[in-house]
Short mmCIF file of C-alpha atoms in Angstrom, two decimals:
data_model
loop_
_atom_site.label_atom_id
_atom_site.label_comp_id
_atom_site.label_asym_id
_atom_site.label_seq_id
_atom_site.Cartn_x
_atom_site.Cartn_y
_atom_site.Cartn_z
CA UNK A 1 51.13 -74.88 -31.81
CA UNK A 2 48.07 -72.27 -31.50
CA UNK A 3 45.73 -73.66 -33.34
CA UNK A 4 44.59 -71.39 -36.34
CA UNK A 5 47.93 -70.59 -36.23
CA UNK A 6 48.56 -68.85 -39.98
CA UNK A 7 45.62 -66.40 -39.24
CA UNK A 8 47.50 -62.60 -39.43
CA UNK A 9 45.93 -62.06 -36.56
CA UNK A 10 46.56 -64.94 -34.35
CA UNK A 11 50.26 -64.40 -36.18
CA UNK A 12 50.30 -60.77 -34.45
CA UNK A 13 48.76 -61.92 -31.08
CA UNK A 14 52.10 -64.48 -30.64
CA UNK A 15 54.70 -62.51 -32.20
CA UNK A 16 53.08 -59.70 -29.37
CA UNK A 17 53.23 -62.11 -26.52
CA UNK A 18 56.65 -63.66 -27.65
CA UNK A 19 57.93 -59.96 -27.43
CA UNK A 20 56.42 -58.94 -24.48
CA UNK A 21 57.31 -61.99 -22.46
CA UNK A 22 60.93 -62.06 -23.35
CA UNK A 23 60.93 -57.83 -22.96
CA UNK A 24 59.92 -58.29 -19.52
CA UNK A 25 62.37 -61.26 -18.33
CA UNK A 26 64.74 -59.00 -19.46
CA UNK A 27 63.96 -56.39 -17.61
CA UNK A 28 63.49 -58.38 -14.27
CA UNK A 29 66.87 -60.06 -14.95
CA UNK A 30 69.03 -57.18 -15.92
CA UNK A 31 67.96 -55.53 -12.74
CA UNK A 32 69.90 -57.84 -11.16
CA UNK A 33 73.17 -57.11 -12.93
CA UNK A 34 72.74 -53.29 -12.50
CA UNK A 35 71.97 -53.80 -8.52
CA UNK A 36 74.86 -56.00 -8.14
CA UNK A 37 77.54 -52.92 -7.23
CA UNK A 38 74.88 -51.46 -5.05
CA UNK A 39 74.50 -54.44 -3.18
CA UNK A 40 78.20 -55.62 -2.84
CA UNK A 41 78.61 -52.18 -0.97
CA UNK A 42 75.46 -52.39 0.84
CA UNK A 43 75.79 -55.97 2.33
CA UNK A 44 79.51 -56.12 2.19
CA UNK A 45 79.28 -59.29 -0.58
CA UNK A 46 82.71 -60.39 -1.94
CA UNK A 47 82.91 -61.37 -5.08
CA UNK A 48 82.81 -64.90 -4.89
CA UNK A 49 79.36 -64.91 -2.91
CA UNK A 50 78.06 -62.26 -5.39
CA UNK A 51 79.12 -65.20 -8.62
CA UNK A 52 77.50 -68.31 -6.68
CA UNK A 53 74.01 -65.94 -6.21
CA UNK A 54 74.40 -65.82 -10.02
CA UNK A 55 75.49 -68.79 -10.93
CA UNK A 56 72.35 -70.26 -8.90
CA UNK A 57 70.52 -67.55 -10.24
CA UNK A 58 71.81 -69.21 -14.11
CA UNK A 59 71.27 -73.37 -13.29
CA UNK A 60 67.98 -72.92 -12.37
CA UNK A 61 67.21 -71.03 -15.99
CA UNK A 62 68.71 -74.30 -17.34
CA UNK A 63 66.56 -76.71 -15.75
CA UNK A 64 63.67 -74.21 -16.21
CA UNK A 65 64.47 -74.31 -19.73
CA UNK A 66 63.52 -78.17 -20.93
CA UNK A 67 60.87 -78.57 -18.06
CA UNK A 68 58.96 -75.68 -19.67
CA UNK A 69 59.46 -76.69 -23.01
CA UNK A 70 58.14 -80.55 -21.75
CA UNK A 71 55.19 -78.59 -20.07
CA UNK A 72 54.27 -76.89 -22.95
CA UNK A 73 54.33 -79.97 -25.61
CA UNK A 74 51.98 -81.54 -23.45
CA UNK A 75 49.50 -78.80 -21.59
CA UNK A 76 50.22 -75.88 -24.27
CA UNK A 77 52.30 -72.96 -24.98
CA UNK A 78 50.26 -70.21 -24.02
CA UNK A 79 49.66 -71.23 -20.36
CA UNK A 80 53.34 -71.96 -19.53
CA UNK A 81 53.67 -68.73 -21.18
CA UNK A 82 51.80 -67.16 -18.71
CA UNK A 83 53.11 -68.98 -15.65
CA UNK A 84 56.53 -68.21 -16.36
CA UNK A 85 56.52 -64.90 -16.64
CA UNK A 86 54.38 -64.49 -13.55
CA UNK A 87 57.31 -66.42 -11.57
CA UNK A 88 60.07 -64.01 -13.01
CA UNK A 89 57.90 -61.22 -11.83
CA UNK A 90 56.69 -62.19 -8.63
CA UNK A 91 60.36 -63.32 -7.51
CA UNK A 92 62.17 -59.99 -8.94
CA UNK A 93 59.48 -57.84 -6.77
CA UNK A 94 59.88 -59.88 -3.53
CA UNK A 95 63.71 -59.49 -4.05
CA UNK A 96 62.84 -56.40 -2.75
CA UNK A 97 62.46 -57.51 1.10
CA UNK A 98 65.62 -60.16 1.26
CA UNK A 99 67.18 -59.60 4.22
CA UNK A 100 70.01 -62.18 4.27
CA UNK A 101 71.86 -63.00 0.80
CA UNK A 102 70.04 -66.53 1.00
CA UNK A 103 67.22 -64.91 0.53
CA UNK A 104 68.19 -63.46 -2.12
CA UNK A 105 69.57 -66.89 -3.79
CA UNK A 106 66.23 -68.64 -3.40
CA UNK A 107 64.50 -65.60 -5.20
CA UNK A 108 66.85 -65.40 -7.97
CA UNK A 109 65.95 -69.33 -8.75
CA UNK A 110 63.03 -68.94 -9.00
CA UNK A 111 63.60 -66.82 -11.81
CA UNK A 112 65.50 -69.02 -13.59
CA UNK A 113 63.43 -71.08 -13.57
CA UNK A 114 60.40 -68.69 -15.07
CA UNK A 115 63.45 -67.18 -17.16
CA UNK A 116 64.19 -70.15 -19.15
CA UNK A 117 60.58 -71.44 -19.24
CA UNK A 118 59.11 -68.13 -20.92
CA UNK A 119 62.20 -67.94 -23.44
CA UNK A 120 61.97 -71.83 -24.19
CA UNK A 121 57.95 -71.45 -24.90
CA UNK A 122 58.20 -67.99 -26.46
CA UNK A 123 60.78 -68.48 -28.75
CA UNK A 124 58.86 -72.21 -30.16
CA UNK A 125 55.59 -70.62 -30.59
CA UNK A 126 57.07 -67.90 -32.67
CA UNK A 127 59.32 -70.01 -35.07
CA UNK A 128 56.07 -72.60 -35.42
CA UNK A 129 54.18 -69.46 -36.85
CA UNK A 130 56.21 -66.87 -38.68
CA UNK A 131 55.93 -67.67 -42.66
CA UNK A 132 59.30 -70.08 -43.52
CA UNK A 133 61.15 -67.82 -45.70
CA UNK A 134 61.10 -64.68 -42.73
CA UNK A 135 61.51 -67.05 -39.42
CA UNK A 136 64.81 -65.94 -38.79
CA UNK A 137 63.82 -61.97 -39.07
CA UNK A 138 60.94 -63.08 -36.12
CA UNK A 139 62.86 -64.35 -34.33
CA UNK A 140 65.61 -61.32 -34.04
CA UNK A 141 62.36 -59.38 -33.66
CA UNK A 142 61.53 -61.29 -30.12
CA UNK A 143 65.19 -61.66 -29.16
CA UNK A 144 65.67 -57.42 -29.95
CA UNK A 145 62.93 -57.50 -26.91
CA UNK A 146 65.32 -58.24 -24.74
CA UNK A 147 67.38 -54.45 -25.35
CA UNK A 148 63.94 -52.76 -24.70
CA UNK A 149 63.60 -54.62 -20.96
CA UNK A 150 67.07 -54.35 -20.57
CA UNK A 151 66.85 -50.42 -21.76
CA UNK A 152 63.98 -50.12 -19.32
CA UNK A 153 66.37 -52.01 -16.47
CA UNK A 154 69.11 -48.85 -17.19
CA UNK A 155 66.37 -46.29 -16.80
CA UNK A 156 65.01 -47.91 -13.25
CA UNK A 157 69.01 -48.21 -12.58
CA UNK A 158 69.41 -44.12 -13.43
CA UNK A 159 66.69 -43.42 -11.52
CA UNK A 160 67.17 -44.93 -8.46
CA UNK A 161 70.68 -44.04 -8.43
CA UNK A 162 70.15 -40.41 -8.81
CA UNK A 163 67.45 -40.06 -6.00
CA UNK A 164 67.88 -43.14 -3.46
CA UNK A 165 71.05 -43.82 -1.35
CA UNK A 166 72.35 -47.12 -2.62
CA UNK A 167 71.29 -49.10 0.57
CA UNK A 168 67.80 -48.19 -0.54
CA UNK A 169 67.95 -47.73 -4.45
CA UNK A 170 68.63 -51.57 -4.95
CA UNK A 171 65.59 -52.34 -3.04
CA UNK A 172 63.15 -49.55 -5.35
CA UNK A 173 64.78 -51.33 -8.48
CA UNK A 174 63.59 -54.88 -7.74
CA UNK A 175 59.83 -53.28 -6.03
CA UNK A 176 59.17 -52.15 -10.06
CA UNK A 177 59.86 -55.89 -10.93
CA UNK A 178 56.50 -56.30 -10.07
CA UNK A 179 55.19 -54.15 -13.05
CA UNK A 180 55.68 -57.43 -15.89
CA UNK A 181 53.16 -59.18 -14.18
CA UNK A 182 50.78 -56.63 -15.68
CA UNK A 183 51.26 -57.48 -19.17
CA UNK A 184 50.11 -61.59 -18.62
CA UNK A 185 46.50 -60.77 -18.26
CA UNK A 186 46.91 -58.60 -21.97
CA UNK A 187 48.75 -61.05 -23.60
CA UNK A 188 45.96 -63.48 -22.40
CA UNK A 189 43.50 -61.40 -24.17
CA UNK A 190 45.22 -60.91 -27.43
CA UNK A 191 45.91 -64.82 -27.40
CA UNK A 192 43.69 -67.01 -28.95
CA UNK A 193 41.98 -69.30 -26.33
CA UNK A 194 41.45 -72.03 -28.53
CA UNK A 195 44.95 -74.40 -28.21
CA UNK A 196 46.62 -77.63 -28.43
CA UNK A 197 49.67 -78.81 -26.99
CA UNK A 198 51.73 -80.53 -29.76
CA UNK A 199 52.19 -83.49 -27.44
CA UNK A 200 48.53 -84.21 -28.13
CA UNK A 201 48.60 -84.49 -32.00
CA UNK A 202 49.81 -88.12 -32.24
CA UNK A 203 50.99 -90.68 -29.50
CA UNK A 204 54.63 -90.40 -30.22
CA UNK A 205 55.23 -88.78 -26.72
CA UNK A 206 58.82 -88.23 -26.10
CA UNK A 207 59.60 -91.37 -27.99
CA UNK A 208 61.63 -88.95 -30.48
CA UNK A 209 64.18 -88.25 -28.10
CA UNK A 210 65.29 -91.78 -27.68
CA UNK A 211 66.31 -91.68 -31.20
CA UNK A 212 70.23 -91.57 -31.59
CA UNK A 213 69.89 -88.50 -34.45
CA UNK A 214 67.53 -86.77 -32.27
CA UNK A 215 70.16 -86.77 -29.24
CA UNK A 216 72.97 -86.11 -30.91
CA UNK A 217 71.93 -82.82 -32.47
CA UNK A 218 70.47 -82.01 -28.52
CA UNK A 219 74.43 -82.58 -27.62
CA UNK A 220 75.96 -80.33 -30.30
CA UNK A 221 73.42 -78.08 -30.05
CA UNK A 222 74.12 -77.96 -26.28
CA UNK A 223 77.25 -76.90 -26.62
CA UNK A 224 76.30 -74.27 -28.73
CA UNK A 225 74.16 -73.01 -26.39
CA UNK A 226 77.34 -73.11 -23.32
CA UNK A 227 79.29 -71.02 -25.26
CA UNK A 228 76.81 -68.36 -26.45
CA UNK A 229 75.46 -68.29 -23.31
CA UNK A 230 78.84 -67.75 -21.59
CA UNK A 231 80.33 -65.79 -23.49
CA UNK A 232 76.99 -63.10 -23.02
CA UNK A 233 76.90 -64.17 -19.41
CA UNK A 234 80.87 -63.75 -18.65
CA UNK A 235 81.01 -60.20 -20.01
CA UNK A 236 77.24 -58.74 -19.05
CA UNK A 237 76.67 -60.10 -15.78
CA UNK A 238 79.74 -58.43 -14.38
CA UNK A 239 79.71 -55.52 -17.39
CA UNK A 240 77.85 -53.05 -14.40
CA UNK A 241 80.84 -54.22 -11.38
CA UNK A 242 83.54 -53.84 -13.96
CA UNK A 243 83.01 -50.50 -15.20
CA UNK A 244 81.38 -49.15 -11.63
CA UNK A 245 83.88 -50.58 -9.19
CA UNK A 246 87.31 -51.74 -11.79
CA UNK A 247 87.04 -48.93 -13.58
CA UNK A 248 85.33 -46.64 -11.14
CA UNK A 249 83.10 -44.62 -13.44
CA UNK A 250 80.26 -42.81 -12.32
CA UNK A 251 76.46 -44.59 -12.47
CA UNK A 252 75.40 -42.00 -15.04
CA UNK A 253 78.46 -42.88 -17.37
CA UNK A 254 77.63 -46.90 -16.70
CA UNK A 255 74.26 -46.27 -17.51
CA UNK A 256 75.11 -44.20 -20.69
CA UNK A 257 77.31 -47.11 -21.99
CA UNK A 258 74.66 -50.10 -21.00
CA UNK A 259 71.80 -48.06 -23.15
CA UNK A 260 74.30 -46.96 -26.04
CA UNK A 261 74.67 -51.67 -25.88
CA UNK A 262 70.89 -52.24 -25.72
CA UNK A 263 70.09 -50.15 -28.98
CA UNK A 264 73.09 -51.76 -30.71
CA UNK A 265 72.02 -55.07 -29.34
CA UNK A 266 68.58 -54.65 -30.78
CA UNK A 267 69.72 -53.67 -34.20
CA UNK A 268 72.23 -56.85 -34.38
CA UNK A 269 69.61 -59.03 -33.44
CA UNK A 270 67.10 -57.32 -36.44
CA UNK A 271 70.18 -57.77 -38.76
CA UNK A 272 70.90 -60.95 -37.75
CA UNK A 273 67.65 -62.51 -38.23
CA UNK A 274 67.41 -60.49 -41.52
CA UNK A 275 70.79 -62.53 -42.83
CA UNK A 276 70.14 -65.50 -41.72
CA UNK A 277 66.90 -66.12 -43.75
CA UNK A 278 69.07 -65.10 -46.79
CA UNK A 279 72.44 -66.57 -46.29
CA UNK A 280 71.39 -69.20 -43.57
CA UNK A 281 71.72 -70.11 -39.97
CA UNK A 282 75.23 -71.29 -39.71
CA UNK A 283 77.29 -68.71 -41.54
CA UNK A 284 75.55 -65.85 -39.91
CA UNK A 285 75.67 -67.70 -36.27
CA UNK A 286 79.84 -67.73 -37.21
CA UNK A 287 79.83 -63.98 -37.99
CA UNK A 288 78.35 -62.86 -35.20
CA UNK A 289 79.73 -65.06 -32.63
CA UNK A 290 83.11 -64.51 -33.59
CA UNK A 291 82.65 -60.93 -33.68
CA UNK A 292 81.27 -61.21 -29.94
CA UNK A 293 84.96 -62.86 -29.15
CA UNK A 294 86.67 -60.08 -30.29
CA UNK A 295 84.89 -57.59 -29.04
CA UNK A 296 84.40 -58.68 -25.71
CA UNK A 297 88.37 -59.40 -25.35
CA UNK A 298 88.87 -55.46 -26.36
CA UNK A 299 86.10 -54.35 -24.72
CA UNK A 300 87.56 -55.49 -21.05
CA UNK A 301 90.82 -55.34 -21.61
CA UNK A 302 90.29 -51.42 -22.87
CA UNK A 303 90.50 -48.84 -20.41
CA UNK A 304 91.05 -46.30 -22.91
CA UNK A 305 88.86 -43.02 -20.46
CA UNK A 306 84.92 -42.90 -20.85
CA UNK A 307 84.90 -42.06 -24.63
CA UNK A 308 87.13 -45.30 -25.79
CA UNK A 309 84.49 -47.15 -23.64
CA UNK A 310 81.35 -45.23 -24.98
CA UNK A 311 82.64 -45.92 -28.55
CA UNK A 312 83.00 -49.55 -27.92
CA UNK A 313 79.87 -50.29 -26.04
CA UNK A 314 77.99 -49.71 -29.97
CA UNK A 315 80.05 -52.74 -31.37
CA UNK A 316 79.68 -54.78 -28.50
CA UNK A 317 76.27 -54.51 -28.26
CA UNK A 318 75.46 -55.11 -32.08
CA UNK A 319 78.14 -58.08 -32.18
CA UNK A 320 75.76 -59.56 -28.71
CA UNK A 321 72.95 -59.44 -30.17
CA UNK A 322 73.26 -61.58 -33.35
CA UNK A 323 73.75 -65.05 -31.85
CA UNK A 324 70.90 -65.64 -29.58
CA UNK A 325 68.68 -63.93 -32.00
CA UNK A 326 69.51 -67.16 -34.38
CA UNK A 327 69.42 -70.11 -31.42
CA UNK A 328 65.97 -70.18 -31.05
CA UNK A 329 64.96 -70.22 -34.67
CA UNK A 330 67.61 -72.40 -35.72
CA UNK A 331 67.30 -75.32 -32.87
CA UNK A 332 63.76 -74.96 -33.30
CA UNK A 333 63.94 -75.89 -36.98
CA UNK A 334 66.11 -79.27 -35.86
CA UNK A 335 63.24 -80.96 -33.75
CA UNK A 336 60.34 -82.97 -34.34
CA UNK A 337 56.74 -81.08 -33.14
CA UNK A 338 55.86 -83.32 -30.38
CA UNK A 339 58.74 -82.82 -28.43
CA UNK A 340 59.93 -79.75 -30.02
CA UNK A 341 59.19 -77.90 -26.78
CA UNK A 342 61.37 -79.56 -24.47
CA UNK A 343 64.44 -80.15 -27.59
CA UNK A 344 64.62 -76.80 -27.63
CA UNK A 345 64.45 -76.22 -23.98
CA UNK A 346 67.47 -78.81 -24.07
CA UNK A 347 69.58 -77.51 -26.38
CA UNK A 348 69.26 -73.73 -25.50
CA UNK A 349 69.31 -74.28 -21.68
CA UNK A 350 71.41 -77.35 -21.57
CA UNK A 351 74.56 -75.29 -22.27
CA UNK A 352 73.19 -72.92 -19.95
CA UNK A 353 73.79 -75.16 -17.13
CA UNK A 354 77.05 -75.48 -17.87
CA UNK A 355 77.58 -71.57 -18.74
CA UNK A 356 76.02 -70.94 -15.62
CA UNK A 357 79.44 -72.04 -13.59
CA UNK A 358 81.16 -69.17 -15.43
CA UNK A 359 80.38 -66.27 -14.27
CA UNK A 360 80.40 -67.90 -10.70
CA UNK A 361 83.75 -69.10 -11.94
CA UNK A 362 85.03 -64.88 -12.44
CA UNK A 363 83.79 -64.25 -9.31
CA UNK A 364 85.95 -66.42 -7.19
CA UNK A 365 88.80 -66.53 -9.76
CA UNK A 366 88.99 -62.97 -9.20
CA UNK A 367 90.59 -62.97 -5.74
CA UNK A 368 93.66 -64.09 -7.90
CA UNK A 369 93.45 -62.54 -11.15
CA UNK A 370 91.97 -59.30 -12.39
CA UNK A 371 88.01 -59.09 -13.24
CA UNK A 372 88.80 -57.15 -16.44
CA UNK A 373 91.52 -59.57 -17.81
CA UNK A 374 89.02 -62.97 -16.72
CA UNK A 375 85.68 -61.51 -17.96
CA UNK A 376 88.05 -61.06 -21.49
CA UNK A 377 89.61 -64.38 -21.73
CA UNK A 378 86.50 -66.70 -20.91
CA UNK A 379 83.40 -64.65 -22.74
CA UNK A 380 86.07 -64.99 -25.96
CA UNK A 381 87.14 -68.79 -25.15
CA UNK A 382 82.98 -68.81 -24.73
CA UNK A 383 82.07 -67.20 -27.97
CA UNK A 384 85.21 -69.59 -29.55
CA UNK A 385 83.20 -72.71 -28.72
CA UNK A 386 80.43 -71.49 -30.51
CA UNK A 387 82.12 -71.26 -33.98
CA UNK A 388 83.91 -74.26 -33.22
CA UNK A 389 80.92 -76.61 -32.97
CA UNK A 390 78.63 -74.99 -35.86
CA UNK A 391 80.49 -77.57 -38.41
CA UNK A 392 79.03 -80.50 -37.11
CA UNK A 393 75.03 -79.13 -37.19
CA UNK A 394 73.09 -78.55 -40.10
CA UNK A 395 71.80 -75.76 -41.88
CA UNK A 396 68.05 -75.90 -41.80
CA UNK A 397 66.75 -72.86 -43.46
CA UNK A 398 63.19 -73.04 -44.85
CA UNK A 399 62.18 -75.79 -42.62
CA UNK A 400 58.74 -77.00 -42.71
CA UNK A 401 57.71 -76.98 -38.96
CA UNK A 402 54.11 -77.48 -39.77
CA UNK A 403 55.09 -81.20 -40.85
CA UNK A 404 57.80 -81.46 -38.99
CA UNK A 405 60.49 -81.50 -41.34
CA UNK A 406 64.31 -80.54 -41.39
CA UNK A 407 66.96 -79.57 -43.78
#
């Protein structure tokens, strides 16, 4: 926790990193999803060597996850902070020069790694200082960051598209990746320098794991986190292939519908966090998640001409959004401060490891089965899981993280 930490203005100086961290991952990550087509036809990639880059790409987020959240309880917040999203950066710009697809692998681990560091760090630092009774609206307000990178990811995408052969335009994309790494040395500024790591506070370590509570919620919650993260994983990741090379609309029309999701993503995530301070975590986790099922199954199993698709990308988006804009606020309320940091690394990345097999999973399933019909089935049996598993977690509105405490 920054210390000083109900100050307005150190309050503005997080919420501004948080933002700006997770708004740039996004952007460096969604670039990958947008140059997937281009590089399929450009290196000849099948499908099933396109899923394993990603599902790489996806385990190394999960392990990046806890160790950055472990990292931070003991050395700080703000400096993993930094670190991670210099990785993403660095590793989305040197994308750039791959010249064999194992290249490209390597890279796209080391963002994972930064990925689920910076999202693990962000989103504790922000629930540990927003005011108790607005948590959950600041935390949709970092997780609606991700619609502005991933906005800014379409506009690269549009651009490149419209003036670079493809061969080339995949390669301009990942150069601007390079552009995040501006914004660590301002959010270094705005941050208070003055910090200590929660680890520090009191001897108890990671003691608090060990307990049998402590590790069962990190299970549950785990599971939470493999089906929200699948089900966003199964239909996004392949969201550009499917409607560029299933569906063979143009790049313009792909981009149209991918912006049209990123402004309805933001707003869910702003509603979301909105409802969940006033009717709690769990029921609005429920809504939204099993909205996402049902969407997702008509989205890609719709091939209704570009209007039917344009239509559907608003509720898709919105529907997206409202899960992960809860995770982080909610799991963060479950843990004890000392190792609140790597719990929620756990529990938000843990299910990511698993989630990560799924889209690798579509990939090679596909040589047998449709990509429309398995991106469907599994984001919905994804999103399924989550509403299955909310029963057995509890609601912990109004949680005092200052002291620790949980509902």
């Amino acid at each position: 926790m920054v210390e000083g930490a109900s100050a307005p203005t150190d309050r503005k100086a997080v919420a501004a990193a948080s933002f700006g961290g997770w708004a740039a991952d996004a952007f460096d990550y969604q670039l990958f999803g947008l140059a997937l087509p281009l590089m399929l036809a450009s290196w000849h990639l099948s499908p099933q060597q396109a899923g394993s880059i990603i599902t790489f790409g996806l385990g190394c987020a999960a392990v990046g996850g806890p160790l950055g959240g472990h990292l931070a309880d003991r050395f700080g917040r703000i400096r993993i902070l930094t670190i991670s999203i210099l990785v993403v950066a660095v590793a989305t710009f040197g994308a750039a020069f791959v010249t064999a697809p194992w290249h490209l692998m390597v890279l796209k681990g080391a963002q994972g790694l930064g990925f689920g560091a910076e999202w693990s760090v962000g989103a504790v630092m922000l629930a540990e200082i927003a005011p108790p009774r607005k948590r959950g609206s600041f935390l949709g307000m970092m997780q609606s960051a991700w619609s502005v990178g991933w906005a800014a990811a379409v506009l690269v995408y549009l651009a490149a598209t419209l003036w670079l052969p493809g061969d080339l335009a995949w390669r301009a994309m990942f150069l601007i990746g390079i552009a995040p790494a501006a914004l660590i040395f301002w959010f270094r500024r705005r941050l208070i320098t003055r910090e200590r790591a929660p680890g520090a506070l009191n001897n108890a370590g990671i003691a608090p794991l060990a307990e049998f509570s402590v590790r069962k919620r990190l299970l549950l919650a785990s599971l939470v986190g493999l089906g929200a993260h699948g089900g966003f994983h199964s239909l996004f990741t392949w969201l550009p292939t499917l409607l560029s090379t299933v569906r063979l609309y143009s790049p313009t029309l792909t981009g149209l519908a991918l912006l049209l999701m990123t402004l309805a993503f933001a707003t869910g995530c702003l509603v979301a966090g909105f409802l969940s301070d006033r009717l709690g975590r769990r029921p609005v986790i429920a809504l939204f998640a099993t909205c996402s099922a049902l969407f997702a199954l008509l989205f890609a199993l719709t091939d209704g001409g570009p209007a039917i698709i344009l239509i559907l990308a608003l509720p898709v988006g919105f529907a997206a959004g409202g899960t992960p804009a809860i995770l982080g606020c909610w799991f963060a309320e479950m843990f004890p401060a000392p190792v609140r940091g790597a719990s929620v690394g756990l529990a938000y990345n843990g299910g990511r490891l698993a989630s990560a097999l799924l889209p690798g999973l579509i990939g090679w399933a596909s040589a047998a089965m449709p990509l429309d019909i398995l991106i469907g089935i599994v984001a919905a049996a994804s999103y399924g899981l989550v509403v299955l598993i909310l029963p057995a977690l509890p609601e912990t509105r109004d949680a005092n993280l200052i002291e620790g405490a949980t509902a």
